[in-house]
PDB file of C-alpha atoms in Angstrom:
ATOM      1  CA  MET A   1      -6.005 -52.506  22.689  1.00  0.00           C
ATOM      2  CA  ASP A   2      -3.640 -52.547  19.702  1.00  0.00           C
ATOM      3  CA  THR A   3      -6.202 -50.809  17.524  1.00  0.00           C
ATOM      4  CA  VAL A   4      -6.515 -47.999  20.083  1.00  0.00           C
ATOM      5  CA  LYS A   5      -2.722 -47.614  20.209  1.00  0.00           C
ATOM      6  CA  SER A   6      -2.430 -47.622  16.427  1.00  0.00           C
ATOM      7  CA  ALA A   7      -5.279 -45.114  16.107  1.00  0.00           C
ATOM      8  CA  ALA A   8      -3.667 -42.859  18.730  1.00  0.00           C
ATOM      9  CA  ARG A   9      -0.321 -43.189  16.951  1.00  0.00           C
ATOM     10  CA  LYS A  10      -1.863 -42.242  13.585  1.00  0.00           C
ATOM     11  CA  VAL A  11      -3.654 -39.240  15.074  1.00  0.00           C
ATOM     12  CA  SER A  12      -0.504 -38.070  16.870  1.00  0.00           C
ATOM     13  CA  GLU A  13       1.505 -38.371  13.637  1.00  0.00           C
ATOM     14  CA  VAL A  14      -1.023 -36.126  11.866  1.00  0.00           C
ATOM     15  CA  VAL A  15      -1.383 -33.608  14.693  1.00  0.00           C
ATOM     16  CA  PHE A  16       2.299 -33.558  15.717  1.00  0.00           C
ATOM     17  CA  PRO A  17       4.372 -34.343  12.599  1.00  0.00           C
ATOM     18  CA  GLY A  18       7.991 -35.238  13.288  1.00  0.00           C
ATOM     19  CA  MET A  19       7.333 -36.710  16.733  1.00  0.00           C
ATOM     20  CA  LYS A  20       7.726 -40.400  17.451  1.00  0.00           C
ATOM     21  CA  LEU A  21       5.766 -41.569  20.452  1.00  0.00           C
ATOM     22  CA  SER A  22       6.753 -44.821  22.053  1.00  0.00           C
ATOM     23  CA  TYR A  23       4.580 -45.866  24.960  1.00  0.00           C
ATOM     24  CA  GLY A  24       6.445 -46.209  28.230  1.00  0.00           C
ATOM     25  CA  HIS A  25       9.493 -44.322  26.951  1.00  0.00           C
ATOM     26  CA  LYS A  26      10.410 -40.707  26.379  1.00  0.00           C
ATOM     27  CA  PHE A  27       9.472 -39.292  23.006  1.00  0.00           C
ATOM     28  CA  SER A  28      12.141 -38.318  20.528  1.00  0.00           C
ATOM     29  CA  ILE A  29      12.164 -35.628  17.897  1.00  0.00           C
ATOM     30  CA  LYS A  30      13.503 -36.169  14.395  1.00  0.00           C
ATOM     31  CA  SER A  31      16.657 -34.281  13.542  1.00  0.00           C
ATOM     32  CA  GLU A  32      14.967 -31.862  11.139  1.00  0.00           C
ATOM     33  CA  GLU A  33      14.220 -28.383  12.367  1.00  0.00           C
ATOM     34  CA  VAL A  34      10.661 -27.090  11.916  1.00  0.00           C
ATOM     35  CA  LEU A  35      10.749 -23.724  10.165  1.00  0.00           C
ATOM     36  CA  SER A  36       7.039 -22.954  10.083  1.00  0.00           C
ATOM     37  CA  SER A  37       6.440 -19.530  11.549  1.00  0.00           C
ATOM     38  CA  LEU A  38       4.172 -19.521  14.580  1.00  0.00           C
ATOM     39  CA  PRO A  39       3.493 -15.748  14.406  1.00  0.00           C
ATOM     40  CA  LEU A  40       2.556 -16.055  10.724  1.00  0.00           C
ATOM     41  CA  GLN A  41       0.342 -19.043  11.455  1.00  0.00           C
ATOM     42  CA  MET A  42      -1.391 -17.126  14.237  1.00  0.00           C
ATOM     43  CA  CYS A  43      -1.987 -14.165  11.898  1.00  0.00           C
ATOM     44  CA  LEU A  44      -3.361 -16.513   9.245  1.00  0.00           C
ATOM     45  CA  TYR A  45      -5.605 -18.288  11.748  1.00  0.00           C
ATOM     46  CA  PHE A  46      -7.147 -15.075  13.052  1.00  0.00           C
ATOM     47  CA  ASN A  47      -7.352 -13.638   9.526  1.00  0.00           C
ATOM     48  CA  VAL A  48      -9.270 -16.694   8.280  1.00  0.00           C
ATOM     49  CA  ASN A  49     -11.758 -16.356  11.127  1.00  0.00           C
ATOM     50  CA  TYR A  50     -12.078 -12.597  10.622  1.00  0.00           C
ATOM     51  CA  SER A  51     -12.401 -12.856   6.831  1.00  0.00           C
ATOM     52  CA  PHE A  52     -15.916 -14.288   7.058  1.00  0.00           C
ATOM     53  CA  LEU A  53     -17.089 -11.243   8.994  1.00  0.00           C
ATOM     54  CA  TRP A  54     -15.135  -8.915   6.688  1.00  0.00           C
ATOM     55  CA  ILE A  55     -16.742 -10.422   3.570  1.00  0.00           C
ATOM     56  CA  LEU A  56     -20.248 -10.178   5.038  1.00  0.00           C
ATOM     57  CA  ILE A  57     -19.792  -6.546   6.089  1.00  0.00           C
ATOM     58  CA  ARG A  58     -18.181  -5.652   2.751  1.00  0.00           C
ATOM     59  CA  ILE A  59     -21.056  -7.133   0.742  1.00  0.00           C
ATOM     60  CA  GLY A  60     -23.675  -5.682   3.101  1.00  0.00           C
ATOM     61  CA  CYS A  61     -22.186  -2.179   2.850  1.00  0.00           C
ATOM     62  CA  LEU A  62     -21.953  -2.496  -0.943  1.00  0.00           C
ATOM     63  CA  VAL A  63     -25.653  -3.360  -1.146  1.00  0.00           C
ATOM     64  CA  TYR A  64     -26.545  -0.533   1.255  1.00  0.00           C
ATOM     65  CA  LYS A  65     -24.702   2.228  -0.621  1.00  0.00           C
ATOM     66  CA  PHE A  66     -24.973   0.849  -4.173  1.00  0.00           C
ATOM     67  CA  HIS A  67     -27.679   3.296  -5.324  1.00  0.00           C
ATOM     68  CA  ASP A  68     -25.820   6.312  -3.908  1.00  0.00           C
ATOM     69  CA  LEU A  69     -22.782   5.639  -6.109  1.00  0.00           C
ATOM     70  CA  SER A  70     -22.409   6.757  -9.705  1.00  0.00           C
ATOM     71  CA  GLN A  71     -22.535   4.039 -12.357  1.00  0.00           C
ATOM     72  CA  LEU A  72     -18.746   4.113 -12.795  1.00  0.00           C
ATOM     73  CA  TYR A  73     -18.147   3.593  -9.074  1.00  0.00           C
ATOM     74  CA  GLN A  74     -20.849   0.919  -8.878  1.00  0.00           C
ATOM     75  CA  ILE A  75     -18.997  -1.148 -11.468  1.00  0.00           C
ATOM     76  CA  LEU A  76     -15.571  -0.330 -10.074  1.00  0.00           C
ATOM     77  CA  LEU A  77     -16.426  -1.082  -6.448  1.00  0.00           C
ATOM     78  CA  THR A  78     -18.253  -4.294  -7.314  1.00  0.00           C
ATOM     79  CA  THR A  79     -15.276  -5.497  -9.355  1.00  0.00           C
ATOM     80  CA  VAL A  80     -12.748  -4.513  -6.683  1.00  0.00           C
ATOM     81  CA  ILE A  81     -14.677  -6.279  -3.915  1.00  0.00           C
ATOM     82  CA  PHE A  82     -15.123  -9.417  -6.030  1.00  0.00           C
ATOM     83  CA  VAL A  83     -11.379  -9.502  -6.823  1.00  0.00           C
ATOM     84  CA  MET A  84     -10.518  -8.860  -3.173  1.00  0.00           C
ATOM     85  CA  ILE A  85     -12.676 -11.765  -2.005  1.00  0.00           C
ATOM     86  CA  VAL A  86     -11.175 -14.176  -4.548  1.00  0.00           C
ATOM     87  CA  VAL A  87      -7.623 -13.038  -3.748  1.00  0.00           C
ATOM     88  CA  GLU A  88      -8.284 -13.245  -0.009  1.00  0.00           C
ATOM     89  CA  ILE A  89      -9.469 -16.850  -0.197  1.00  0.00           C
ATOM     90  CA  SER A  90      -6.613 -18.016  -2.429  1.00  0.00           C
ATOM     91  CA  ARG A  91      -4.050 -15.993  -0.462  1.00  0.00           C
ATOM     92  CA  LEU A  92      -5.060 -17.495   2.878  1.00  0.00           C
ATOM     93  CA  TYR A  93      -5.078 -21.009   1.414  1.00  0.00           C
ATOM     94  CA  LEU A  94      -1.567 -20.556   0.003  1.00  0.00           C
ATOM     95  CA  GLY A  95      -0.381 -19.090   3.304  1.00  0.00           C
ATOM     96  CA  TYR A  96      -1.706 -22.008   5.314  1.00  0.00           C
ATOM     97  CA  ILE A  97      -0.285 -24.649   2.975  1.00  0.00           C
ATOM     98  CA  GLY A  98       3.020 -22.862   2.474  1.00  0.00           C
ATOM     99  CA  ASN A  99       3.670 -22.228   6.143  1.00  0.00           C
ATOM    100  CA  LEU A 100       2.581 -25.584   7.537  1.00  0.00           C
ATOM    101  CA  THR A 101       4.286 -27.720   4.887  1.00  0.00           C
ATOM    102  CA  GLU A 102       7.257 -25.354   4.479  1.00  0.00           C
ATOM    103  CA  LYS A 103       6.798 -25.135   0.712  1.00  0.00           C
ATOM    104  CA  VAL A 104       8.491 -22.107  -0.802  1.00  0.00           C
ATOM    105  CA  PRO A 105       6.291 -21.652  -3.927  1.00  0.00           C
ATOM    106  CA  GLU A 106       3.045 -21.561  -1.954  1.00  0.00           C
ATOM    107  CA  LEU A 107       4.471 -19.294   0.726  1.00  0.00           C
ATOM    108  CA  ALA A 108       5.999 -16.964  -1.857  1.00  0.00           C
ATOM    109  CA  GLY A 109       2.677 -16.902  -3.725  1.00  0.00           C
ATOM    110  CA  PHE A 110       0.912 -15.958  -0.504  1.00  0.00           C
ATOM    111  CA  TRP A 111       3.389 -13.160   0.173  1.00  0.00           C
ATOM    112  CA  LEU A 112       3.243 -11.795  -3.388  1.00  0.00           C
ATOM    113  CA  LEU A 113      -0.567 -11.852  -3.460  1.00  0.00           C
ATOM    114  CA  THR A 114      -0.612 -10.057  -0.125  1.00  0.00           C
ATOM    115  CA  LEU A 115       1.917  -7.417  -1.133  1.00  0.00           C
ATOM    116  CA  PHE A 116       0.939  -6.692  -4.741  1.00  0.00           C
ATOM    117  CA  LEU A 117      -2.808  -7.372  -4.905  1.00  0.00           C
ATOM    118  CA  GLN A 118      -4.592  -7.489  -1.561  1.00  0.00           C
ATOM    119  CA  PHE A 119      -2.740  -4.644   0.161  1.00  0.00           C
ATOM    120  CA  PRO A 120      -3.151  -2.068  -2.671  1.00  0.00           C
ATOM    121  CA  LEU A 121      -6.813  -2.994  -3.171  1.00  0.00           C
ATOM    122  CA  GLN A 122      -7.392  -2.748   0.576  1.00  0.00           C
ATOM    123  CA  CYS A 123      -5.710   0.677   0.624  1.00  0.00           C
ATOM    124  CA  LEU A 124      -7.941   1.780  -2.258  1.00  0.00           C
ATOM    125  CA  CYS A 125     -11.106   0.701  -0.464  1.00  0.00           C
ATOM    126  CA  THR A 126      -9.995   2.086   2.889  1.00  0.00           C
ATOM    127  CA  PHE A 127      -8.716   5.508   1.857  1.00  0.00           C
ATOM    128  CA  SER A 128     -10.653   6.429  -1.309  1.00  0.00           C
ATOM    129  CA  THR A 129     -13.290   9.051  -0.595  1.00  0.00           C
ATOM    130  CA  ASP A 130     -15.098   8.441  -3.885  1.00  0.00           C
ATOM    131  CA  PHE A 131     -16.418   5.086  -2.672  1.00  0.00           C
ATOM    132  CA  ILE A 132     -18.556   6.674   0.107  1.00  0.00           C
ATOM    133  CA  ILE A 133     -16.936   4.804   2.984  1.00  0.00           C
ATOM    134  CA  LEU A 134     -19.292   3.842   5.806  1.00  0.00           C
ATOM    135  CA  SER A 135     -18.175   3.608   9.435  1.00  0.00           C
ATOM    136  CA  TRP A 136     -18.498  -0.207   9.470  1.00  0.00           C
ATOM    137  CA  GLU A 137     -16.316  -0.413   6.378  1.00  0.00           C
ATOM    138  CA  ARG A 138     -13.683   1.866   7.879  1.00  0.00           C
ATOM    139  CA  LEU A 139     -13.557  -0.264  11.041  1.00  0.00           C
ATOM    140  CA  THR A 140     -13.373  -3.634   9.284  1.00  0.00           C
ATOM    141  CA  ASP A 141     -10.919  -2.382   6.669  1.00  0.00           C
ATOM    142  CA  THR A 142      -8.612  -0.947   9.331  1.00  0.00           C
ATOM    143  CA  ILE A 143      -8.530  -4.298  11.114  1.00  0.00           C
ATOM    144  CA  MET A 144      -7.861  -6.038   7.791  1.00  0.00           C
ATOM    145  CA  MET A 145      -5.037  -3.564   7.042  1.00  0.00           C
ATOM    146  CA  ILE A 146      -3.426  -4.445  10.370  1.00  0.00           C
ATOM    147  CA  PHE A 147      -3.594  -8.157   9.484  1.00  0.00           C
ATOM    148  CA  LEU A 148      -2.099  -7.469   6.064  1.00  0.00           C
ATOM    149  CA  LEU A 149       0.758  -5.381   7.465  1.00  0.00           C
ATOM    150  CA  PHE A 150       1.650  -8.091   9.981  1.00  0.00           C
ATOM    151  CA  GLU A 151       1.468 -10.782   7.299  1.00  0.00           C
ATOM    152  CA  ILE A 152       3.651  -8.784   4.896  1.00  0.00           C
ATOM    153  CA  PHE A 153       6.290  -8.169   7.549  1.00  0.00           C
ATOM    154  CA  ILE A 154       6.318 -11.642   9.129  1.00  0.00           C
ATOM    155  CA  GLY A 155       5.830 -13.386   5.775  1.00  0.00           C
ATOM    156  CA  TYR A 156       8.960 -11.792   4.320  1.00  0.00           C
ATOM    157  CA  PHE A 157      11.187 -13.197   7.049  1.00  0.00           C
ATOM    158  CA  THR A 158       9.442 -16.571   6.929  1.00  0.00           C
ATOM    159  CA  VAL A 159       9.911 -16.870   3.152  1.00  0.00           C
ATOM    160  CA  LYS A 160      13.546 -15.859   3.550  1.00  0.00           C
ATOM    161  CA  ALA A 161      14.231 -18.400   6.314  1.00  0.00           C
ATOM    162  CA  ILE A 162      12.499 -21.304   4.558  1.00  0.00           C
ATOM    163  CA  THR A 163      14.159 -20.468   1.234  1.00  0.00           C
ATOM    164  CA  ASN A 164      17.611 -20.395   2.823  1.00  0.00           C
ATOM    165  CA  HIS A 165      16.921 -23.695   4.590  1.00  0.00           C
ATOM    166  CA  GLN A 166      15.651 -25.379   1.404  1.00  0.00           C
ATOM    167  CA  ALA A 167      18.688 -24.104  -0.546  1.00  0.00           C
ATOM    168  CA  LEU A 168      21.011 -25.485   2.123  1.00  0.00           C
ATOM    169  CA  LYS A 169      19.244 -28.858   2.042  1.00  0.00           C
ATOM    170  CA  PHE A 170      19.602 -28.930  -1.751  1.00  0.00           C
ATOM    171  CA  LYS A 171      23.323 -28.127  -1.559  1.00  0.00           C
ATOM    172  CA  LEU A 172      23.862 -30.857   1.024  1.00  0.00           C
ATOM    173  CA  GLN A 173      21.987 -33.384  -1.113  1.00  0.00           C
ATOM    174  CA  MET A 174      24.068 -32.417  -4.146  1.00  0.00           C
ATOM    175  CA  MET A 175      27.288 -32.794  -2.158  1.00  0.00           C
ATOM    176  CA  LYS A 176      26.124 -36.193  -0.911  1.00  0.00           C
ATOM    177  CA  TYR A 177      25.124 -37.231  -4.442  1.00  0.00           C
ATOM    178  CA  ASN A 178      28.465 -36.070  -5.872  1.00  0.00           C
ATOM    179  CA  ALA A 179      30.357 -37.925  -3.143  1.00  0.00           C
ATOM    180  CA  THR A 180      28.472 -41.186  -3.723  1.00  0.00           C
ATOM    181  CA  SER A 181      28.770 -40.917  -7.503  1.00  0.00           C
ATOM    182  CA  ALA A 182      32.527 -40.229  -7.207  1.00  0.00           C
ATOM    183  CA  SER A 183      33.011 -43.240  -4.911  1.00  0.00           C
ATOM    184  CA  THR A 184      30.978 -45.408  -7.311  1.00  0.00           C
ATOM    185  CA  GLU A 185      33.135 -44.320 -10.243  1.00  0.00           C
ATOM    186  CA  THR A 186      36.373 -45.103  -8.381  1.00  0.00           C
ATOM    187  CA  SER A 187      35.102 -48.555  -7.387  1.00  0.00           C
ATOM    188  CA  LEU A 188      34.189 -49.306 -11.018  1.00  0.00           C
ATOM    189  CA  GLU A 189      37.707 -48.530 -12.217  1.00  0.00           C
TER     190      GLU A 189
END
């Protein structure tokens, strides 16, 4: 029975971090506030699931219209789609890690990749008439643009909130460190 309780406790610590579960008593929450953004996490979750379909349609449409494009646009479109796929995978990974673990560098990397790489490339593929845009591409790219706009908007406020919280924690730790080092110095004298 103890192994079942310990296994359940380990699983609950992974699934619900910050919660202590004591059997037969009410559960208590640690004093730290969780700053992960639920709307951003929902956008990321649905974007990850949609990205597989988006990649398949993007590659399928590229193969379908490849011979109708000029050589310049064949090279350009192939390169843009390859870069978009690589950026999309790394961007979603950084977003997941940054939001769930409340790490500022990963979350800021996600937001910067979204704003300065993925969004302009998506605009290029969605609105450029030289790429011979098919109806499937227009539909999938419009849905992807909506995801990107939500992630840019929500991600900005999430990065701002987590950064302010981390800066406050650092200041409090420095004040605590300075207070303990000052009391240690006075006791040594």
